[in-house]
Amino acid sequence: MPKRILQGVVVSDKNDKTVVVSVERRFSDPLLKKIVRRSKKYHAHDESNSVKVGDVVKIRECRPMSKLKQWEVFKDEA
């Protein structure tokens, strides 16, 4: 099964080997007929502590590493 990949902005890097990434999605509201924005925060594993607040990163699904962490920061080799 392919792993999901999301892109977002780092909003916190205070934890050791963990960053909080805010991912925004846009969709058309069926009732209002307008584009609305919704954001959600994900805890992601950052082994090297190299990512800082404000960086745009890609995260992908991985095995559960703790109660909140099921995502990891990865480098796109494309």
GROMACS .gro file of N, CA and C in nm:
model
  234
    1MET      N    1   0.084  -0.118   0.000
    1MET     CA    2   0.000   0.000   0.000
    1MET      C    3   0.089   0.124   0.000
    2PRO      N    4   0.065   0.220  -0.090
    2PRO     CA    5   0.150   0.340  -0.094
    2PRO      C    6   0.128   0.429   0.029
    3LYS      N    7   0.235   0.496   0.066
    3LYS     CA    8   0.229   0.585   0.181
    3LYS      C    9   0.180   0.722   0.137
    4ARG      N   10   0.095   0.782   0.220
    4ARG     CA   11   0.046   0.916   0.189
    4ARG      C   12   0.157   1.017   0.211
    5ILE      N   13   0.159   1.121   0.128
    5ILE     CA   14   0.257   1.229   0.139
    5ILE      C   15   0.182   1.361   0.148
    6LEU      N   16   0.219   1.442   0.247
    6LEU     CA   17   0.158   1.573   0.267
    6LEU      C   18   0.269   1.679   0.271
    7GLN      N   19   0.232   1.802   0.238
    7GLN     CA   20   0.327   1.913   0.243
    7GLN      C   21   0.271   2.020   0.335
    8GLY      N   22   0.356   2.076   0.420
    8GLY     CA   23   0.309   2.178   0.513
    8GLY      C   24   0.424   2.260   0.568
    9VAL      N   25   0.390   2.348   0.662
    9VAL     CA   26   0.486   2.440   0.722
    9VAL      C   27   0.510   2.399   0.866
   10VAL      N   28   0.637   2.399   0.907
   10VAL     CA   29   0.672   2.364   1.045
   10VAL      C   30   0.631   2.479   1.137
   11VAL      N   31   0.551   2.447   1.240
   11VAL     CA   32   0.507   2.550   1.333
   11VAL      C   33   0.573   2.536   1.470
   12SER      N   34   0.635   2.420   1.499
   12SER     CA   35   0.704   2.402   1.626
   12SER      C   36   0.815   2.299   1.610
   13ASP      N   37   0.931   2.328   1.671
   13ASP     CA   38   1.041   2.231   1.672
   13ASP      C   39   1.101   2.218   1.812
   14LYS      N   40   1.021   2.244   1.914
   14LYS     CA   41   1.070   2.244   2.051
   14LYS      C   42   1.098   2.105   2.106
   15ASN      N   43   1.027   2.003   2.056
   15ASN     CA   44   1.048   1.868   2.105
   15ASN      C   45   1.171   1.805   2.040
   16ASP      N   46   1.232   1.709   2.109
   16ASP     CA   47   1.349   1.640   2.055
   16ASP      C   48   1.306   1.539   1.949
   17LYS      N   49   1.363   1.552   1.829
   17LYS     CA   50   1.337   1.464   1.715
   17LYS      C   51   1.191   1.466   1.670
   18THR      N   52   1.119   1.573   1.702
   18THR     CA   53   0.979   1.585   1.662
   18THR      C   54   0.953   1.728   1.616
   19VAL      N   55   0.878   1.741   1.508
   19VAL     CA   56   0.831   1.873   1.463
   19VAL      C   57   0.681   1.866   1.445
   20VAL      N   58   0.616   1.980   1.460
   20VAL     CA   59   0.472   1.990   1.437
   20VAL      C   60   0.455   2.062   1.304
   21VAL      N   61   0.384   1.997   1.211
   21VAL     CA   62   0.367   2.049   1.077
   21VAL      C   63   0.220   2.082   1.055
   22SER      N   64   0.191   2.204   1.011
   22SER     CA   65   0.055   2.246   0.980
   22SER      C   66   0.031   2.227   0.831
   23VAL      N   67  -0.067   2.142   0.798
   23VAL     CA   68  -0.100   2.111   0.659
   23VAL      C   69  -0.234   2.175   0.627
   24GLU      N   70  -0.237   2.255   0.520
   24GLU     CA   71  -0.359   2.324   0.480
   24GLU      C   72  -0.419   2.257   0.358
   25ARG      N   73  -0.550   2.239   0.361
   25ARG     CA   74  -0.619   2.186   0.244
   25ARG      C   75  -0.727   2.284   0.203
   26ARG      N   76  -0.753   2.292   0.074
   26ARG     CA   77  -0.855   2.381   0.020
   26ARG      C   78  -0.958   2.297  -0.052
   27PHE      N   79  -1.085   2.334  -0.033
   27PHE     CA   80  -1.191   2.261  -0.102
   27PHE      C   81  -1.308   2.355  -0.124
   28SER      N   82  -1.394   2.317  -0.215
   28SER     CA   83  -1.511   2.397  -0.247
   28SER      C   84  -1.625   2.358  -0.155
   29ASP      N   85  -1.681   2.455  -0.083
   29ASP     CA   86  -1.793   2.427   0.006
   29ASP      C   87  -1.919   2.409  -0.079
   30PRO      N   88  -1.989   2.297  -0.062
   30PRO     CA   89  -2.105   2.271  -0.148
   30PRO      C   90  -2.222   2.368  -0.126
   31LEU      N   91  -2.237   2.419  -0.003
   31LEU     CA   92  -2.347   2.509   0.027
   31LEU      C   93  -2.314   2.654  -0.007
   32LEU      N   94  -2.197   2.699   0.036
   32LEU     CA   95  -2.159   2.839   0.016
   32LEU      C   96  -2.104   2.868  -0.123
   33LYS      N   97  -2.063   2.762  -0.196
   33LYS     CA   98  -2.004   2.777  -0.329
   33LYS      C   99  -1.878   2.865  -0.326
   34LYS      N  100  -1.800   2.850  -0.218
   34LYS     CA  101  -1.676   2.925  -0.204
   34LYS      C  102  -1.563   2.829  -0.171
   35ILE      N  103  -1.441   2.871  -0.199
   35ILE     CA  104  -1.324   2.794  -0.162
   35ILE      C  105  -1.294   2.823  -0.015
   36VAL      N  106  -1.288   2.719   0.066
   36VAL     CA  107  -1.257   2.736   0.208
   36VAL      C  108  -1.127   2.664   0.240
   37ARG      N  109  -1.058   2.714   0.344
   37ARG     CA  110  -0.931   2.657   0.385
   37ARG      C  111  -0.946   2.593   0.522
   38ARG      N  112  -0.892   2.473   0.536
   38ARG     CA  113  -0.889   2.404   0.664
   38ARG      C  114  -0.746   2.357   0.688
   39SER      N  115  -0.699   2.369   0.810
   39SER     CA  116  -0.564   2.323   0.840
   39SER      C  117  -0.569   2.223   0.955
   40LYS      N  118  -0.470   2.135   0.956
   40LYS     CA  119  -0.458   2.034   1.059
   40LYS      C  120  -0.311   2.019   1.093
   41LYS      N  121  -0.281   1.995   1.220
   41LYS     CA  122  -0.142   1.981   1.264
   41LYS      C  123  -0.107   1.833   1.280
   42TYR      N  124   0.010   1.797   1.232
   42TYR     CA  125   0.061   1.661   1.242
   42TYR      C  126   0.196   1.663   1.314
   43HIS      N  127   0.217   1.569   1.404
   43HIS     CA  128   0.347   1.550   1.467
   43HIS      C  129   0.429   1.458   1.378
   44ALA      N  130   0.550   1.500   1.341
   44ALA     CA  131   0.633   1.423   1.249
   44ALA      C  132   0.770   1.400   1.309
   45HIS      N  133   0.828   1.285   1.278
   45HIS     CA  134   0.959   1.246   1.329
   45HIS      C  135   1.068   1.311   1.244
   46ASP      N  136   1.165   1.376   1.311
   46ASP     CA  137   1.279   1.439   1.244
   46ASP      C  138   1.405   1.390   1.315
   47GLU      N  139   1.465   1.285   1.262
   47GLU     CA  140   1.576   1.216   1.330
   47GLU      C  141   1.694   1.309   1.358
   48SER      N  142   1.727   1.397   1.264
   48SER     CA  143   1.849   1.478   1.278
   48SER      C  144   1.824   1.615   1.339
   49ASN      N  145   1.702   1.648   1.374
   49ASN     CA  146   1.668   1.781   1.428
   49ASN      C  147   1.715   1.893   1.336
   50SER      N  148   1.706   1.872   1.204
   50SER     CA  149   1.758   1.970   1.108
   50SER      C  150   1.652   2.069   1.060
   51VAL      N  151   1.525   2.041   1.085
   51VAL     CA  152   1.417   2.126   1.035
   51VAL      C  153   1.385   2.234   1.139
   52LYS      N  154   1.366   2.357   1.091
   52LYS     CA  155   1.337   2.469   1.181
   52LYS      C  156   1.198   2.526   1.153
   53VAL      N  157   1.150   2.611   1.243
   53VAL     CA  158   1.018   2.674   1.230
   53VAL      C  159   1.015   2.759   1.103
   54GLY      N  160   0.906   2.745   1.025
   54GLY     CA  161   0.890   2.822   0.903
   54GLY      C  162   0.930   2.746   0.778
   55ASP      N  163   1.000   2.634   0.793
   55ASP     CA  164   1.042   2.556   0.676
   55ASP      C  165   0.921   2.485   0.615
   56VAL      N  166   0.921   2.477   0.483
   56VAL     CA  167   0.819   2.398   0.412
   56VAL      C  168   0.876   2.259   0.392
   57VAL      N  169   0.807   2.158   0.446
   57VAL     CA  170   0.857   2.021   0.442
   57VAL      C  171   0.751   1.927   0.387
   58LYS      N  172   0.797   1.810   0.345
   58LYS     CA  173   0.707   1.703   0.307
   58LYS      C  174   0.714   1.595   0.414
   59ILE      N  175   0.599   1.540   0.450
   59ILE     CA  176   0.594   1.433   0.548
   59ILE      C  177   0.522   1.315   0.486
   60ARG      N  178   0.559   1.194   0.530
   60ARG     CA  179   0.494   1.074   0.480
   60ARG      C  180   0.456   0.984   0.597
   61GLU      N  181   0.359   0.899   0.572
   61GLU     CA  182   0.313   0.805   0.672
   61GLU      C  183   0.422   0.706   0.707
   62CYS      N  184   0.425   0.663   0.832
   62CYS     CA  185   0.519   0.560   0.874
   62CYS      C  186   0.455   0.482   0.989
   63ARG      N  187   0.530   0.391   1.044
   63ARG     CA  188   0.478   0.314   1.156
   63ARG      C  189   0.457   0.407   1.276
   64PRO      N  190   0.369   0.372   1.368
   64PRO     CA  191   0.351   0.456   1.488
   64PRO      C  192   0.478   0.458   1.573
   65MET      N  193   0.529   0.578   1.599
   65MET     CA  194   0.650   0.593   1.679
   65MET      C  195   0.618   0.633   1.822
   66SER      N  196   0.501   0.691   1.843
   66SER     CA  197   0.455   0.726   1.977
   66SER      C  198   0.304   0.745   1.969
   67LYS      N  199   0.246   0.797   2.073
   67LYS     CA  200   0.101   0.816   2.077
   67LYS      C  201   0.053   0.908   1.965
   68LEU      N  202   0.129   1.014   1.936
   68LEU     CA  203   0.087   1.113   1.837
   68LEU      C  204   0.162   1.105   1.705
   69LYS      N  205   0.280   1.043   1.703
   69LYS     CA  206   0.365   1.045   1.583
   69LYS      C  207   0.343   0.923   1.494
   70GLN      N  208   0.282   0.945   1.377
   70GLN     CA  209   0.274   0.842   1.275
   70GLN      C  210   0.322   0.894   1.139
   71TRP      N  211   0.397   1.004   1.141
   71TRP     CA  212   0.449   1.066   1.020
   71TRP      C  213   0.597   1.091   1.038
   72GLU      N  214   0.669   1.102   0.924
   72GLU     CA  215   0.811   1.133   0.930
   72GLU      C  216   0.845   1.234   0.821
   73VAL      N  217   0.942   1.322   0.852
   73VAL     CA  218   0.991   1.419   0.756
   73VAL      C  219   1.088   1.346   0.663
   74PHE      N  220   1.077   1.371   0.532
   74PHE     CA  221   1.168   1.304   0.440
   74PHE      C  222   1.213   1.399   0.331
   75LYS      N  223   1.326   1.367   0.272
   75LYS     CA  224   1.382   1.445   0.163
   75LYS      C  225   1.332   1.386   0.031
   76ASP      N  226   1.284   1.471  -0.056
   76ASP     CA  227   1.234   1.427  -0.186
   76ASP      C  228   1.349   1.417  -0.284
   77GLU      N  229   1.383   1.296  -0.329
   77GLU     CA  230   1.495   1.276  -0.421
   77GLU      C  231   1.451   1.280  -0.566
   78ALA      N  232   1.356   1.364  -0.600
   78ALA     CA  233   1.306   1.371  -0.738
   78ALA      C  234   1.371   1.487  -0.813
   0.00000   0.00000   0.00000
